[in-house]
């Protein structure tokens, strides 16, 4: 049988005709466009990988865990000295939260470097900076000869103050505050000096007060005026925390001279449980303010909390100390406070009210022996100021907060940290070279949507049954419709 020789010329001519058809040209164009688009996508990905995390990553976390406040950005952005954050973590056990937060810090300044140290590889590294037992995902912030250790556990706060009333605890992340204040600490040549007055039965610092001063990078030193003739020269602030016995006239005179010459004093002192602080209160009278005996009650429901009219929610007045609180819509809680009245008798001092009661307030003369919230004979009508700020032309100043309980841990917790912010703003008010770093911790509590069982069943039927079947029927209808069109 003779095999017919293929006609290659005819075969080639036929394929040339097919390649010259419209569909072939469109296919070629599509291929070229696909290659171009792919090249553009690759180029964009390479370019984006070179950008900092602040540009390429968007914080969609409910608590904005990876978004820094303006205070943090200012501290890091203005760095002049090199700072290294050593991240102590074992390989494969990195905290995602810490990692993303450090990426944001790292992107803010060329002066800041984040370096990971695996304790398995460098077992003795952390001991060069701290004697504490270093836990995984902890940080060590270093600049020159100064360093600060931040434990992983300290970055997470648990507040159980409401457990016995609500059965729940609150959790928050304090990483930003810890890292930023540590950076500010290691690059600061001189820290603000706070001298804490002693010798008059002053209250011990609460945990809130201690941590606030430490976070604000303020160094505290106790001192007594009983064996001093003057205030230490390096004192930036004198803190007087709820004395229970009176000062001498000589001590008050020293304090008055201190503020006359440009010093700054912050006082927490309200209604006394026993006795009177006659000499001490002359310091308040010295700037033109008087204190009313008793405990302030406010009958305006908008101005007290928890059904207790002596847990006051004062109106926050505008000032350099309080404007930040007003902007954040914060509420300061003033528990068991005394009423202050601005007399304007001391012309050398300008006095500003920081916190005010409503006009429905009055002071219960019975004080701690109060037996009723109703107004009685001898009670003094308001309104009152609950905190004042006085200053003179020499930049001397006195802030008087008329409550001994402002910074008790539970009341600060009830105010969501606003009490602490108010106190720290007052402490740093006259520190021209130091800006208070008051950075709130970020709540990790979640709000859950609670629905009934019938609603849950309906949602399941819709999501699992109705929607998938609907899409399936739509797909079948589309296929059938297209076949009919092609047959026609």
Protein backbone atom coordinates (compact mmCIF):
# COMPACT_ATOMS: atom_id res chain seq x y z
CA UNK A 1 0.00 0.00 0.00
CA UNK A 2 1.39 3.35 -0.99
CA UNK A 3 1.47 6.00 1.76
CA UNK A 4 0.60 9.48 0.60
CA UNK A 5 3.31 12.02 1.30
CA UNK A 6 2.00 14.90 3.55
CA UNK A 7 1.75 18.28 1.96
CA UNK A 8 3.74 20.40 4.47
CA UNK A 9 3.33 23.56 2.43
CA UNK A 10 -0.45 23.26 2.53
CA UNK A 11 -0.30 22.59 6.32
CA UNK A 12 1.84 25.67 6.97
CA UNK A 13 -0.36 27.89 4.80
CA UNK A 14 -3.45 26.70 6.70
CA UNK A 15 -1.90 27.53 10.11
CA UNK A 16 -0.80 30.93 8.87
CA UNK A 17 -4.40 31.67 7.98
CA UNK A 18 -5.55 30.59 11.47
CA UNK A 19 -2.91 32.79 13.12
CA UNK A 20 -4.06 35.75 11.09
CA UNK A 21 -7.64 35.39 12.26
CA UNK A 22 -9.18 37.94 14.66
CA UNK A 23 -9.45 35.49 17.56
CA UNK A 24 -5.76 34.61 17.31
CA UNK A 25 -4.76 38.25 17.39
CA UNK A 26 -6.95 38.86 20.45
CA UNK A 27 -5.35 35.88 22.20
CA UNK A 28 -1.90 37.27 21.48
CA UNK A 29 -2.84 40.67 22.82
CA UNK A 30 -4.27 39.07 25.96
CA UNK A 31 -1.07 37.16 26.53
CA UNK A 32 1.07 40.30 26.18
CA UNK A 33 -1.23 42.30 28.49
CA UNK A 34 -1.14 39.48 31.08
CA UNK A 35 2.65 39.53 31.06
CA UNK A 36 2.68 43.32 31.49
CA UNK A 37 0.15 43.22 34.36
CA UNK A 38 2.11 40.45 36.07
CA UNK A 39 5.30 42.49 35.79
CA UNK A 40 3.54 45.55 37.26
CA UNK A 41 2.17 43.51 40.20
CA UNK A 42 5.64 42.11 40.94
CA UNK A 43 7.15 45.59 40.78
CA UNK A 44 4.48 46.99 43.14
CA UNK A 45 5.07 44.17 45.64
CA UNK A 46 8.82 44.76 45.58
CA UNK A 47 8.28 48.50 46.09
CA UNK A 48 5.79 47.99 48.94
CA UNK A 49 8.17 45.64 50.73
CA UNK A 50 10.67 48.49 50.94
CA UNK A 51 8.20 50.87 52.60
CA UNK A 52 7.94 51.21 56.42
CA UNK A 53 5.29 49.32 58.37
CA UNK A 54 3.37 52.52 59.11
CA UNK A 55 2.61 52.86 55.39
CA UNK A 56 1.98 49.24 54.44
CA UNK A 57 0.07 48.07 57.50
CA UNK A 58 -3.29 49.40 58.63
CA UNK A 59 -4.34 48.90 62.24
CA UNK A 60 -7.80 47.34 62.22
CA UNK A 61 -7.60 45.98 65.80
CA UNK A 62 -10.54 47.07 67.95
CA UNK A 63 -8.22 48.55 70.60
CA UNK A 64 -5.84 50.12 68.04
CA UNK A 65 -2.97 48.16 69.57
CA UNK A 66 -0.53 49.11 66.81
CA UNK A 67 -1.40 52.81 66.55
CA UNK A 68 0.83 55.17 68.53
CA UNK A 69 -0.26 58.38 70.23
CA UNK A 70 1.15 61.77 69.30
CA UNK A 71 3.27 61.69 72.49
CA UNK A 72 5.02 58.50 71.40
CA UNK A 73 5.59 59.80 67.89
CA UNK A 74 7.06 63.02 69.29
CA UNK A 75 9.44 61.19 71.64
CA UNK A 76 10.71 58.79 68.98
CA UNK A 77 10.67 61.29 66.14
CA UNK A 78 12.83 63.77 68.09
CA UNK A 79 15.50 61.29 69.13
CA UNK A 80 19.04 62.62 68.92
CA UNK A 81 20.79 59.67 70.55
CA UNK A 82 20.82 56.09 69.28
CA UNK A 83 18.36 53.80 71.05
CA UNK A 84 18.22 50.01 70.78
CA UNK A 85 15.25 47.92 71.85
CA UNK A 86 16.37 44.35 72.52
CA UNK A 87 13.50 41.93 72.08
CA UNK A 88 14.18 38.86 74.22
CA UNK A 89 12.30 36.01 72.62
CA UNK A 90 12.81 32.38 71.73
CA UNK A 91 12.59 31.41 68.10
CA UNK A 92 9.05 30.38 67.17
CA UNK A 93 7.52 31.91 70.32
CA UNK A 94 7.33 35.55 69.24
CA UNK A 95 4.30 37.56 70.37
CA UNK A 96 2.49 38.91 67.30
CA UNK A 97 1.33 41.97 69.24
CA UNK A 98 4.85 42.85 70.41
CA UNK A 99 6.31 42.20 66.96
CA UNK A 100 3.88 44.49 65.13
CA UNK A 101 4.20 47.21 67.76
CA UNK A 102 7.99 47.14 67.54
CA UNK A 103 7.76 47.36 63.75
CA UNK A 104 5.84 50.63 64.13
CA UNK A 105 8.42 52.05 66.55
CA UNK A 106 11.26 50.95 64.28
CA UNK A 107 9.74 52.79 61.33
CA UNK A 108 9.52 56.16 63.12
CA UNK A 109 13.21 57.02 63.41
CA UNK A 110 16.59 56.03 62.04
CA UNK A 111 17.92 56.55 65.57
CA UNK A 112 15.89 53.63 66.90
CA UNK A 113 16.79 50.00 66.20
CA UNK A 114 14.98 46.83 67.19
CA UNK A 115 17.18 43.78 67.68
CA UNK A 116 15.96 40.30 68.52
CA UNK A 117 17.92 38.25 71.07
CA UNK A 118 17.17 34.55 71.48
CA UNK A 119 17.95 33.56 75.11
CA UNK A 120 18.87 30.07 73.90
CA UNK A 121 21.59 31.59 71.73
CA UNK A 122 22.54 34.41 74.13
CA UNK A 123 21.78 32.98 77.59
CA UNK A 124 23.64 35.68 79.56
CA UNK A 125 22.78 38.73 77.45
CA UNK A 126 19.89 40.04 79.58
CA UNK A 127 21.90 39.77 82.80
CA UNK A 128 24.06 42.65 81.57
CA UNK A 129 21.08 44.97 82.06
CA UNK A 130 18.85 43.50 84.76
CA UNK A 131 19.04 41.13 87.71
CA UNK A 132 15.40 40.10 87.27
CA UNK A 133 14.31 36.80 85.77
CA UNK A 134 13.68 37.73 82.15
CA UNK A 135 10.59 36.18 80.62
CA UNK A 136 9.95 35.49 76.95
CA UNK A 137 8.91 38.48 74.80
CA UNK A 138 10.30 40.97 77.33
CA UNK A 139 12.16 44.11 76.20
CA UNK A 140 15.32 45.93 77.22
CA UNK A 141 15.60 49.55 76.06
CA UNK A 142 19.19 50.83 75.91
CA UNK A 143 20.89 54.11 75.07
CA UNK A 144 24.49 54.67 76.08
CA UNK A 145 24.96 53.62 79.71
CA UNK A 146 21.27 53.79 80.60
CA UNK A 147 18.77 50.97 80.22
CA UNK A 148 15.32 49.94 81.36
CA UNK A 149 13.86 46.44 81.48
CA UNK A 150 10.21 45.91 80.49
CA UNK A 151 8.83 42.52 81.40
CA UNK A 152 6.23 40.96 79.13
CA UNK A 153 3.85 40.55 82.07
CA UNK A 154 4.02 44.25 82.99
CA UNK A 155 2.67 45.19 79.56
CA UNK A 156 -0.62 43.46 80.33
CA UNK A 157 -2.80 44.83 83.12
CA UNK A 158 -5.66 43.00 84.81
CA UNK A 159 -8.20 45.00 86.82
CA UNK A 160 -10.34 42.85 89.11
CA UNK A 161 -11.82 45.74 91.14
CA UNK A 162 -15.31 45.09 89.71
CA UNK A 163 -15.17 41.28 90.00
CA UNK A 164 -17.39 41.09 93.08
CA UNK A 165 -20.03 43.36 91.58
CA UNK A 166 -20.06 42.29 87.93
CA UNK A 167 -18.29 38.92 88.03
CA UNK A 168 -15.82 40.05 85.38
CA UNK A 169 -12.31 41.46 85.15
CA UNK A 170 -10.91 44.02 82.73
CA UNK A 171 -7.76 43.48 80.71
CA UNK A 172 -5.65 46.12 79.00
CA UNK A 173 -2.39 46.39 77.07
CA UNK A 174 0.09 48.96 78.36
CA UNK A 175 2.91 48.26 75.91
CA UNK A 176 3.02 51.68 74.27
CA UNK A 177 3.23 53.57 77.55
CA UNK A 178 5.95 51.26 78.87
CA UNK A 179 8.08 51.44 75.72
CA UNK A 180 7.74 55.19 75.16
CA UNK A 181 8.52 56.14 78.76
CA UNK A 182 11.50 53.75 78.71
CA UNK A 183 12.82 55.44 75.56
CA UNK A 184 12.33 58.87 77.13
CA UNK A 185 14.09 57.68 80.29
CA UNK A 186 17.23 56.33 78.61
CA UNK A 187 17.77 59.45 76.48
CA UNK A 188 17.10 61.99 79.26
CA UNK A 189 20.15 63.56 80.88
CA UNK A 190 18.22 64.90 83.87
CA UNK A 191 14.92 63.62 85.23
CA UNK A 192 12.38 65.81 87.07
CA UNK A 193 12.98 65.75 90.83
CA UNK A 194 9.87 65.33 92.99
CA UNK A 195 10.38 65.92 96.72
CA UNK A 196 7.70 64.24 98.84
CA UNK A 197 7.03 65.95 102.16
CA UNK A 198 7.11 63.73 105.29
CA UNK A 199 6.82 64.18 109.05
CA UNK A 200 3.07 64.90 109.32
CA UNK A 201 1.50 61.47 108.98
CA UNK A 202 1.29 61.76 105.21
CA UNK A 203 -0.46 58.90 103.42
CA UNK A 204 1.63 56.25 101.71
CA UNK A 205 1.67 56.42 97.94
CA UNK A 206 -0.90 54.19 96.29
CA UNK A 207 0.15 51.81 93.54
CA UNK A 208 -1.47 54.18 91.05
CA UNK A 209 0.55 57.17 92.29
CA UNK A 210 3.84 55.26 92.33
CA UNK A 211 3.38 53.84 88.84
CA UNK A 212 2.23 57.22 87.48
CA UNK A 213 5.34 58.98 88.75
CA UNK A 214 7.59 56.19 87.48
CA UNK A 215 5.91 56.15 84.08
CA UNK A 216 6.31 59.91 83.94
CA UNK A 217 10.05 59.42 84.55
CA UNK A 218 9.90 61.48 87.74
CA UNK A 219 12.37 60.66 90.47
CA UNK A 220 10.95 60.91 93.99
CA UNK A 221 12.81 61.73 97.20
CA UNK A 222 11.30 61.98 100.66
CA UNK A 223 12.30 64.98 102.74
CA UNK A 224 11.26 66.75 105.94
CA UNK A 225 11.10 70.48 106.64
CA UNK A 226 11.64 69.80 110.33
CA UNK A 227 15.40 69.62 109.79
CA UNK A 228 15.66 71.81 106.66
CA UNK A 229 15.82 75.59 106.42
CA UNK A 230 14.80 75.69 102.75
CA UNK A 231 13.51 73.62 99.86
CA UNK A 232 16.26 71.65 98.02
CA UNK A 233 17.53 73.62 95.03
CA UNK A 234 16.96 70.81 92.52
CA UNK A 235 13.30 70.35 93.47
CA UNK A 236 11.03 70.61 90.43
CA UNK A 237 7.88 69.80 92.42
CA UNK A 238 6.98 69.47 96.10
CA UNK A 239 4.31 66.79 96.61
CA UNK A 240 2.24 66.88 99.81
CA UNK A 241 0.10 63.76 100.02
CA UNK A 242 -2.74 63.86 102.55
CA UNK A 243 -1.09 64.90 105.84
CA UNK A 244 -2.97 63.89 108.99
CA UNK A 245 -1.26 66.30 111.41
CA UNK A 246 -0.63 70.00 111.10
CA UNK A 247 2.49 71.72 109.84
CA UNK A 248 4.30 74.31 111.90
CA UNK A 249 4.12 78.01 111.04
CA UNK A 250 7.81 77.90 110.09
CA UNK A 251 7.23 75.07 107.61
CA UNK A 252 4.32 76.90 105.99
CA UNK A 253 6.45 80.03 105.67
CA UNK A 254 9.17 78.04 103.85
CA UNK A 255 6.55 76.66 101.44
CA UNK A 256 5.09 80.12 100.81
CA UNK A 257 8.52 81.53 100.03
CA UNK A 258 9.15 78.61 97.70
CA UNK A 259 6.13 79.33 95.49
CA UNK A 260 6.75 83.08 95.70
CA UNK A 261 10.15 82.47 94.11
CA UNK A 262 8.88 80.27 91.27
CA UNK A 263 8.45 76.87 92.94
CA UNK A 264 5.66 74.37 92.20
CA UNK A 265 3.65 72.55 94.89
CA UNK A 266 0.96 69.90 94.39
CA UNK A 267 -1.26 69.07 97.37
CA UNK A 268 -3.79 66.30 97.89
CA UNK A 269 -5.74 67.13 101.02
CA UNK A 270 -9.46 67.19 101.74
CA UNK A 271 -11.78 66.63 104.66
CA UNK A 272 -9.95 65.58 107.83
CA UNK A 273 -11.20 62.63 109.85
CA UNK A 274 -9.80 63.95 113.10
CA UNK A 275 -8.61 67.42 114.12
CA UNK A 276 -7.87 70.38 111.91
CA UNK A 277 -4.87 71.44 109.85
CA UNK A 278 -5.12 75.12 110.72
CA UNK A 279 -1.55 76.11 109.82
CA UNK A 280 -1.47 73.96 106.72
CA UNK A 281 -4.66 75.50 105.34
CA UNK A 282 -3.11 78.96 105.65
CA UNK A 283 -1.01 77.92 102.60
CA UNK A 284 -4.29 77.69 100.71
CA UNK A 285 -5.48 81.02 102.12
CA UNK A 286 -2.14 82.53 101.08
CA UNK A 287 -3.15 82.28 97.40
CA UNK A 288 -6.73 83.47 98.03
CA UNK A 289 -8.72 80.24 98.55
CA UNK A 290 -10.60 78.91 101.59
CA UNK A 291 -11.71 75.37 102.45
CA UNK A 292 -15.18 74.57 103.77
CA UNK A 293 -15.47 72.11 106.65
CA UNK A 294 -17.29 68.87 105.86
CA UNK A 295 -17.87 66.55 102.88
CA UNK A 296 -19.38 67.84 99.65
CA UNK A 297 -22.65 66.29 98.51
CA UNK A 298 -23.96 66.99 95.00
CA UNK A 299 -27.64 66.25 94.41
CA UNK A 300 -27.43 66.79 90.65
CA UNK A 301 -27.54 63.24 89.20
CA UNK A 302 -25.14 64.19 86.41
CA UNK A 303 -22.49 65.13 88.97
CA UNK A 304 -22.09 61.97 91.04
CA UNK A 305 -21.44 58.28 90.39
CA UNK A 306 -22.65 54.87 91.62
CA UNK A 307 -25.68 56.26 93.48
CA UNK A 308 -23.37 57.85 96.04
CA UNK A 309 -23.67 61.68 95.97
CA UNK A 310 -20.25 62.03 97.63
CA UNK A 311 -18.53 60.19 94.71
CA UNK A 312 -18.43 63.38 92.71
CA UNK A 313 -18.23 63.75 88.93
CA UNK A 314 -17.21 67.41 88.75
CA UNK A 315 -17.40 69.65 85.71
CA UNK A 316 -13.90 69.98 84.26
CA UNK A 317 -13.02 73.61 83.59
CA UNK A 318 -10.65 74.67 80.80
CA UNK A 319 -6.99 75.16 81.75
CA UNK A 320 -3.52 74.04 80.72
CA UNK A 321 -3.91 71.15 83.18
CA UNK A 322 -7.35 69.98 82.14
CA UNK A 323 -7.75 70.75 78.41
CA UNK A 324 -6.43 67.32 77.37
CA UNK A 325 -9.04 65.65 79.60
CA UNK A 326 -11.81 67.74 78.08
CA UNK A 327 -10.73 66.80 74.55
CA UNK A 328 -10.91 63.10 75.47
CA UNK A 329 -14.33 63.49 77.16
CA UNK A 330 -12.82 62.07 80.35
CA UNK A 331 -14.51 62.09 83.75
CA UNK A 332 -12.52 62.67 86.94
CA UNK A 333 -13.98 61.05 90.05
CA UNK A 334 -13.54 62.99 93.30
CA UNK A 335 -14.54 60.78 96.24
CA UNK A 336 -15.11 62.28 99.70
CA UNK A 337 -13.97 65.78 98.80
CA UNK A 338 -13.94 69.11 100.59
CA UNK A 339 -15.32 72.29 99.06
CA UNK A 340 -12.99 75.11 98.01
CA UNK A 341 -14.05 78.73 97.56
CA UNK A 342 -11.95 81.23 95.59
CA UNK A 343 -11.88 84.49 97.56
CA UNK A 344 -9.57 86.44 95.21
CA UNK A 345 -8.11 88.20 98.23
CA UNK A 346 -4.48 87.51 97.33
CA UNK A 347 -3.80 89.80 94.41
CA UNK A 348 -0.34 88.35 93.76
CA UNK A 349 -1.87 85.05 92.62
CA UNK A 350 -4.22 84.25 89.79
CA UNK A 351 -6.47 81.38 90.81
CA UNK A 352 -8.24 79.06 88.36
CA UNK A 353 -10.85 76.49 89.29
CA UNK A 354 -10.06 73.11 87.71
CA UNK A 355 -13.01 71.00 88.90
CA UNK A 356 -16.44 72.35 89.88
CA UNK A 357 -19.57 70.96 91.49
CA UNK A 358 -23.04 71.85 90.27
CA UNK A 359 -25.08 74.61 91.91
CA UNK A 360 -27.03 71.85 93.71
CA UNK A 361 -24.05 70.90 95.85
CA UNK A 362 -23.67 71.59 99.56
CA UNK A 363 -21.14 70.66 102.21
CA UNK A 364 -22.25 68.35 105.04
CA UNK A 365 -20.83 69.84 108.22
CA UNK A 366 -20.91 66.42 109.91
CA UNK A 367 -18.01 65.28 107.75
CA UNK A 368 -17.19 61.61 108.23
CA UNK A 369 -20.03 61.33 110.78
CA UNK A 370 -22.58 61.93 108.03
CA UNK A 371 -25.86 60.08 108.65
CA UNK A 372 -28.03 61.41 105.83
CA UNK A 373 -27.62 62.91 102.39
CA UNK A 374 -30.39 65.39 103.07
CA UNK A 375 -29.44 68.99 103.75
CA UNK A 376 -29.44 69.90 107.46
CA UNK A 377 -28.93 73.02 109.55
CA UNK A 378 -25.31 74.06 109.46
CA UNK A 379 -24.62 72.63 106.00
CA UNK A 380 -23.08 75.13 103.58
CA UNK A 381 -24.53 75.78 100.14
CA UNK A 382 -22.35 75.44 97.05
CA UNK A 383 -21.30 75.49 94.32
CA UNK A 384 -17.69 74.65 95.18
CA UNK A 385 -14.43 74.12 93.46
CA UNK A 386 -12.84 70.74 94.14
CA UNK A 387 -9.39 71.55 92.75
CA UNK A 388 -7.66 74.86 92.06
CA UNK A 389 -4.48 76.09 90.39
CA UNK A 390 -2.82 79.32 91.54
CA UNK A 391 0.15 81.01 89.90
CA UNK A 392 2.08 84.24 90.27
CA UNK A 393 4.17 86.45 88.00
CA UNK A 394 7.37 84.55 88.96
CA UNK A 395 5.85 81.35 87.55
CA UNK A 396 5.37 80.00 91.06
CA UNK A 397 2.32 77.81 91.46
CA UNK A 398 0.16 75.77 93.80
CA UNK A 399 -2.28 73.04 92.77
CA UNK A 400 -4.63 71.95 95.56
CA UNK A 401 -6.78 68.85 95.05
CA UNK A 402 -9.39 68.64 97.81
CA UNK A 403 -9.61 64.86 98.13
CA UNK A 404 -7.35 62.37 99.90
CA UNK A 405 -8.67 59.53 97.73
CA UNK A 406 -8.20 60.77 94.16
CA UNK A 407 -5.41 58.28 93.39
CA UNK A 408 -6.68 55.29 95.32
CA UNK A 409 -6.45 52.39 92.89
CA UNK A 410 -10.16 51.59 92.73
CA UNK A 411 -11.27 55.19 92.10
CA UNK A 412 -8.66 55.65 89.39
CA UNK A 413 -9.95 52.44 87.83
CA UNK A 414 -13.54 53.72 87.98
CA UNK A 415 -12.43 56.86 86.12
CA UNK A 416 -10.68 54.75 83.43
CA UNK A 417 -7.38 56.37 84.33
CA UNK A 418 -8.61 59.99 84.13
CA UNK A 419 -7.72 60.61 87.80
CA UNK A 420 -4.14 59.57 87.12
CA UNK A 421 -3.97 61.77 84.01
CA UNK A 422 -5.31 64.76 85.95
CA UNK A 423 -2.70 64.26 88.69
CA UNK A 424 0.19 63.88 86.25
CA UNK A 425 -0.90 66.95 84.29
CA UNK A 426 -0.86 68.90 87.56
CA UNK A 427 2.59 67.55 88.46
CA UNK A 428 4.14 68.48 85.10
CA UNK A 429 2.30 71.78 84.68
CA UNK A 430 5.32 74.01 85.29
CA UNK A 431 8.03 71.71 83.97
CA UNK A 432 9.04 73.67 80.88
CA UNK A 433 11.73 71.15 79.89
CA UNK A 434 9.65 68.05 80.46
CA UNK A 435 6.40 66.94 78.89
CA UNK A 436 4.26 64.53 80.84
CA UNK A 437 3.93 61.21 79.07
CA UNK A 438 0.43 60.22 80.00
CA UNK A 439 -0.40 57.36 77.63
CA UNK A 440 -3.47 55.30 78.36
CA UNK A 441 -3.37 51.53 78.32
CA UNK A 442 -5.61 49.97 75.66
CA UNK A 443 -8.53 47.82 76.67
CA UNK A 444 -8.55 44.20 75.54
CA UNK A 445 -12.13 43.62 76.60
CA UNK A 446 -14.46 42.53 73.84
CA UNK A 447 -18.10 43.42 73.30
CA UNK A 448 -20.16 40.37 72.41
CA UNK A 449 -23.39 40.33 70.40
CA UNK A 450 -25.97 38.40 72.40
CA UNK A 451 -28.95 37.01 70.44
CA UNK A 452 -31.76 34.60 71.22
CA UNK A 453 -31.72 30.92 70.27
CA UNK A 454 -34.47 31.44 67.67
CA UNK A 455 -32.51 34.26 66.03
CA UNK A 456 -29.39 32.10 66.00
CA UNK A 457 -31.34 29.27 64.29
CA UNK A 458 -32.71 31.66 61.69
CA UNK A 459 -29.22 32.98 60.90
CA UNK A 460 -27.91 29.43 60.49
CA UNK A 461 -30.73 28.55 58.06
CA UNK A 462 -30.05 31.68 56.00
CA UNK A 463 -26.25 31.38 55.97
CA UNK A 464 -26.00 27.60 55.53
CA UNK A 465 -29.15 26.86 53.56
CA UNK A 466 -30.86 29.74 51.79
CA UNK A 467 -27.83 31.65 50.47
CA UNK A 468 -25.89 28.62 49.08
CA UNK A 469 -29.04 27.17 47.43
CA UNK A 470 -29.88 30.58 46.00
CA UNK A 471 -26.41 30.93 44.44
CA UNK A 472 -26.65 27.36 43.06
CA UNK A 473 -30.03 28.04 41.40
CA UNK A 474 -28.70 31.32 39.98
CA UNK A 475 -25.72 29.46 38.50
CA UNK A 476 -27.92 26.80 36.89
CA UNK A 477 -30.22 29.45 35.43
CA UNK A 478 -27.22 31.33 34.00
CA UNK A 479 -25.81 28.18 32.35
CA UNK A 480 -29.18 27.25 30.81
CA UNK A 481 -29.71 30.81 29.55
CA UNK A 482 -26.31 30.93 27.86
CA UNK A 483 -26.88 27.56 26.10
CA UNK A 484 -30.18 28.80 24.71
CA UNK A 485 -28.46 31.91 23.34
CA UNK A 486 -25.71 29.88 21.70
CA UNK A 487 -28.24 27.49 20.05
CA UNK A 488 -30.20 30.37 18.61
